[in-house]
Coordinates of C-alpha atoms in Angstrom, one line a residue:
M1 CA -5.3 65.8 2.1
D2 CA -5.5 64.4 5.5
T3 CA -7.1 61.0 6.7
Q4 CA -9.1 60.0 9.6
R5 CA -10.2 56.6 10.4
V6 CA -14.0 56.5 11.4
G7 CA -15.0 53.3 12.5
I8 CA -14.1 50.6 9.9
N9 CA -13.6 53.2 7.2
E10 CA -11.2 56.1 6.4
L11 CA -12.4 59.8 5.6
S12 CA -10.1 62.1 3.7
Y13 CA -10.5 65.8 4.2
K14 CA -8.8 69.3 3.7
D15 CA -8.6 71.4 6.8
Q16 CA -7.5 75.0 6.6
G17 CA -7.7 78.3 8.4
E18 CA -8.7 79.4 12.1
G19 CA -11.8 80.7 13.7
Q20 CA -15.4 79.6 13.4
T21 CA -15.6 76.2 12.0
V22 CA -17.3 75.6 8.7
I23 CA -17.8 72.1 7.4
L24 CA -18.5 71.6 3.5
L25 CA -20.0 68.4 2.1
H26 CA -19.7 67.9 -1.5
G27 CA -22.4 66.5 -4.1
F28 CA -22.7 63.3 -5.9
C29 CA -19.7 61.9 -7.7
G30 CA -17.8 64.9 -6.3
S31 CA -15.1 65.4 -3.8
S32 CA -13.7 68.1 -1.4
D33 CA -12.2 69.4 -4.8
Y34 CA -15.6 70.8 -5.4
W35 CA -15.0 73.5 -3.1
E36 CA -11.7 74.8 -4.8
K37 CA -13.1 78.0 -5.8
V38 CA -14.9 78.5 -2.4
M39 CA -12.5 77.6 0.4
P40 CA -10.0 80.3 -0.5
L41 CA -12.7 83.0 -0.1
L42 CA -13.8 81.7 3.3
D43 CA -10.2 82.6 4.7
Q44 CA -11.5 84.2 8.0
Y45 CA -12.9 80.8 9.0
R46 CA -11.6 77.2 9.7
V47 CA -12.8 75.5 6.9
I48 CA -12.8 71.6 6.7
A49 CA -14.1 69.8 3.4
I50 CA -14.6 66.3 3.6
D51 CA -14.7 63.3 1.1
L52 CA -17.9 61.6 1.8
R53 CA -17.7 57.8 1.8
G54 CA -17.4 56.2 -1.4
H55 CA -16.0 59.5 -3.0
G56 CA -12.7 61.3 -3.5
E57 CA -9.9 59.7 -1.5
S58 CA -12.2 58.3 1.4
G59 CA -12.9 54.6 1.7
I60 CA -16.1 52.7 1.1
P61 CA -17.1 49.9 3.6
E62 CA -18.6 46.6 2.2
G63 CA -22.2 46.3 1.9
G64 CA -24.8 48.9 1.4
Y65 CA -25.3 52.2 3.5
S66 CA -27.9 55.1 3.8
I67 CA -27.6 58.9 4.0
E68 CA -27.9 58.4 7.8
D69 CA -24.9 56.4 7.8
M70 CA -22.9 59.1 5.8
A71 CA -24.1 61.5 8.3
K72 CA -22.8 59.3 11.2
D73 CA -19.5 59.3 9.5
I74 CA -19.4 63.1 9.8
Y75 CA -20.6 62.8 13.5
Y76 CA -17.9 60.4 14.5
F77 CA -15.3 62.7 12.6
M78 CA -16.5 65.6 14.4
D79 CA -16.5 63.8 17.7
Q80 CA -12.9 62.6 17.4
K81 CA -11.8 66.2 16.5
Q82 CA -13.9 67.7 19.3
L83 CA -15.7 69.9 17.2
K84 CA -19.1 71.6 18.0
D85 CA -21.0 74.7 17.1
V86 CA -20.1 74.4 13.5
Y87 CA -21.7 75.6 10.3
M88 CA -22.4 72.7 8.0
L89 CA -23.1 73.3 4.3
G90 CA -24.0 70.5 1.9
H91 CA -24.1 70.8 -1.9
S92 CA -26.8 68.3 -3.4
L93 CA -26.0 64.9 -1.9
G94 CA -24.0 66.7 0.8
G95 CA -27.4 68.6 1.5
Y96 CA -29.0 65.2 2.1
V97 CA -26.5 64.4 4.5
T98 CA -26.3 67.7 6.0
L99 CA -30.1 67.3 7.0
S100 CA -29.8 63.9 8.3
F101 CA -27.0 65.3 10.7
A102 CA -29.4 68.2 11.5
Q103 CA -32.0 65.7 12.4
N104 CA -30.0 63.4 14.5
F105 CA -27.2 65.6 16.0
P106 CA -28.5 69.1 16.2
D107 CA -26.5 70.0 19.2
K108 CA -23.2 69.9 17.2
L109 CA -24.5 72.6 14.8
K110 CA -24.6 76.5 14.9
G111 CA -26.4 76.6 11.6
F112 CA -26.7 74.7 8.4
G113 CA -27.5 75.2 4.8
L114 CA -28.5 73.2 1.6
I115 CA -26.7 74.3 -1.8
H116 CA -28.7 73.0 -4.7
S117 CA -30.3 70.5 -2.7
T118 CA -33.6 69.6 -1.2
P119 CA -35.4 68.1 1.8
L120 CA -37.9 66.3 -0.3
P121 CA -37.5 62.7 -1.2
D122 CA -37.2 61.3 -4.5
N123 CA -40.3 60.9 -6.6
E124 CA -40.9 57.7 -8.6
N125 CA -39.7 59.3 -11.9
T126 CA -36.4 60.2 -10.0
K127 CA -36.1 56.8 -8.2
D128 CA -36.3 55.2 -11.8
K129 CA -33.5 57.6 -13.0
R130 CA -31.3 56.4 -10.0
T131 CA -32.0 52.8 -11.0
E132 CA -31.1 53.6 -14.7
S133 CA -27.9 55.5 -13.5
I134 CA -26.7 52.2 -11.7
D135 CA -27.4 50.2 -14.7
K136 CA -25.4 52.7 -16.9
I137 CA -22.5 52.5 -14.6
D138 CA -22.6 48.7 -14.8
S139 CA -22.8 48.6 -18.5
K140 CA -20.8 51.6 -19.8
G141 CA -18.4 52.3 -17.0
M142 CA -17.9 55.6 -14.9
Y143 CA -16.2 57.6 -17.6
S144 CA -19.1 57.3 -19.9
F145 CA -21.6 57.9 -17.1
I146 CA -19.8 61.1 -16.0
D147 CA -19.5 62.4 -19.4
E148 CA -23.2 62.3 -19.8
M149 CA -24.0 63.6 -16.5
V150 CA -21.7 66.6 -15.7
P151 CA -22.7 69.0 -18.6
A152 CA -26.5 68.8 -17.5
L153 CA -25.4 70.1 -14.0
F154 CA -24.5 73.4 -15.5
S155 CA -26.5 76.2 -16.8
K156 CA -27.4 75.4 -20.4
N157 CA -26.6 78.9 -21.7
R158 CA -23.1 79.0 -20.2
L159 CA -21.6 75.6 -21.3
E160 CA -19.1 76.9 -23.7
E161 CA -18.1 79.7 -21.3
L162 CA -17.6 77.2 -18.5
K163 CA -15.8 74.5 -20.5
E164 CA -12.9 74.5 -18.3
E165 CA -15.0 74.2 -15.2
I166 CA -17.0 71.4 -16.8
N167 CA -13.9 69.5 -17.5
K168 CA -12.5 69.9 -14.0
V169 CA -15.8 68.3 -12.5
K170 CA -15.7 65.5 -15.0
V171 CA -12.1 64.5 -13.8
I172 CA -13.3 64.7 -10.1
G173 CA -16.1 62.3 -11.3
Y174 CA -13.9 60.0 -13.2
N175 CA -12.0 59.3 -9.8
T176 CA -15.1 58.2 -8.0
S177 CA -15.3 54.6 -7.1
P178 CA -18.1 52.7 -9.3
A179 CA -19.1 50.8 -6.1
G180 CA -19.4 54.2 -4.1
A181 CA -21.5 55.9 -6.9
K182 CA -23.8 53.0 -6.9
E183 CA -24.3 52.4 -3.4
T184 CA -24.8 56.3 -3.1
L185 CA -27.5 56.3 -5.8
K186 CA -29.2 53.5 -3.8
A187 CA -28.9 55.6 -0.6
M188 CA -30.4 58.7 -2.3
R189 CA -33.2 56.8 -4.0
S190 CA -34.4 55.4 -0.5
R191 CA -34.0 58.6 1.7
G192 CA -37.1 60.0 3.2
D193 CA -38.8 63.3 3.6
L194 CA -37.0 65.6 6.0
Q195 CA -38.9 68.8 5.4
H196 CA -39.8 68.7 9.1
V197 CA -36.2 69.1 10.1
I198 CA -36.2 72.7 8.3
E199 CA -39.7 73.5 9.7
N200 CA -38.9 72.5 13.3
T201 CA -35.2 73.4 13.8
S202 CA -34.2 76.3 16.0
L203 CA -31.0 76.5 14.1
P204 CA -30.6 79.2 11.3
V205 CA -30.9 77.6 7.8
L206 CA -29.3 78.9 4.5
L207 CA -31.1 77.7 1.3
V208 CA -29.2 78.4 -1.9
A209 CA -30.9 77.6 -5.6
G210 CA -29.7 78.2 -9.1
A211 CA -32.2 79.8 -11.4
N212 CA -31.2 77.5 -14.1
D213 CA -31.0 74.3 -12.2
S214 CA -32.6 71.4 -13.9
V215 CA -31.4 68.9 -11.4
V216 CA -33.1 70.4 -8.1
P217 CA -35.3 73.5 -9.3
K218 CA -35.6 76.3 -7.1
E219 CA -38.9 75.3 -5.8
K220 CA -37.6 72.1 -4.4
T221 CA -35.0 73.9 -2.4
F222 CA -37.0 76.9 -1.4
T223 CA -39.5 74.6 0.7
S224 CA -39.9 76.8 3.8
D225 CA -40.8 80.5 4.5
R226 CA -40.0 80.2 8.3
P227 CA -38.3 83.3 9.8
H228 CA -35.1 81.3 10.6
V229 CA -34.7 80.2 6.9
K230 CA -32.8 82.4 4.5
K231 CA -33.2 81.8 0.6
I232 CA -30.7 82.9 -1.9
L233 CA -31.0 82.6 -5.7
L234 CA -28.1 82.4 -8.0
E235 CA -29.3 84.0 -11.1
E236 CA -26.6 82.7 -13.5
S237 CA -26.3 79.1 -12.1
G238 CA -27.6 75.7 -12.8
H239 CA -26.7 72.9 -10.1
M240 CA -23.2 74.0 -9.8
G241 CA -23.2 77.3 -8.2
I242 CA -19.8 76.5 -6.5
Y243 CA -18.3 76.7 -10.0
E244 CA -20.7 78.9 -11.8
E245 CA -20.9 81.8 -9.1
P246 CA -18.3 81.1 -6.6
E247 CA -17.8 84.7 -5.4
K248 CA -21.5 85.2 -5.1
L249 CA -22.2 82.1 -3.3
T250 CA -19.4 82.6 -0.8
Y251 CA -20.5 86.2 -0.1
E252 CA -23.9 84.9 0.8
I253 CA -22.3 82.1 3.0
K254 CA -20.4 84.8 4.8
N255 CA -23.3 86.8 5.3
F256 CA -25.3 84.0 6.7
I257 CA -22.6 83.0 9.1
E258 CA -22.0 86.7 10.5
E259 CA -25.6 87.2 10.9
T260 CA -26.2 84.3 12.8
K261 CA -22.9 83.4 14.7

């Protein structure tokens, strides 16, 4: 892992390969390790997987923060490295950050994608669940919270088959800062509706959903039929196609890049 100071904070990241730059942003209570099965398959590109603030080995600044603040971290990171014309792909939480980035810094992108994510804001029920999650972390700790959360991310009919992958995701989650998890839950809870970003952008957009995703159902991912939007359904995946169907996911990412670069 490498580390780069971004303002008052530090971001950890993995940087491998050469060629077209692809930035990968992980989901909630994840880290750059979420992409361990995907990165080796994207070997014809320069791939940078970043630990978002409050996650992995990245720092967490004092006080609250928003999804937009997390997107600004990525902007300053890219600015320092003089990166432009990148493809940015975000899984779940990473998709929210990607959309905020696309809204505010579209000139830095060549295309972007949401993987098991949505441009829609939380409804009242989901907001209540975010608050309950904060309370669970306070009352039961991260281990108990992660043990309960992670299996629900995977397709219900593949839990035994994917036991090793589920355990890997749990270990990544255990290492998430409790403060980072709670502040990120607040940020997700308060984010706005960014459907207009997908509708109005001139950039190519990739939307990837899991047929068995109980966290972000496909109808919340496939929110646009505009011609610049490519929609891919992973038939054997829940919310974790990065572990459930990494080869299929990577194949579609490559196709998206090659068709639009």
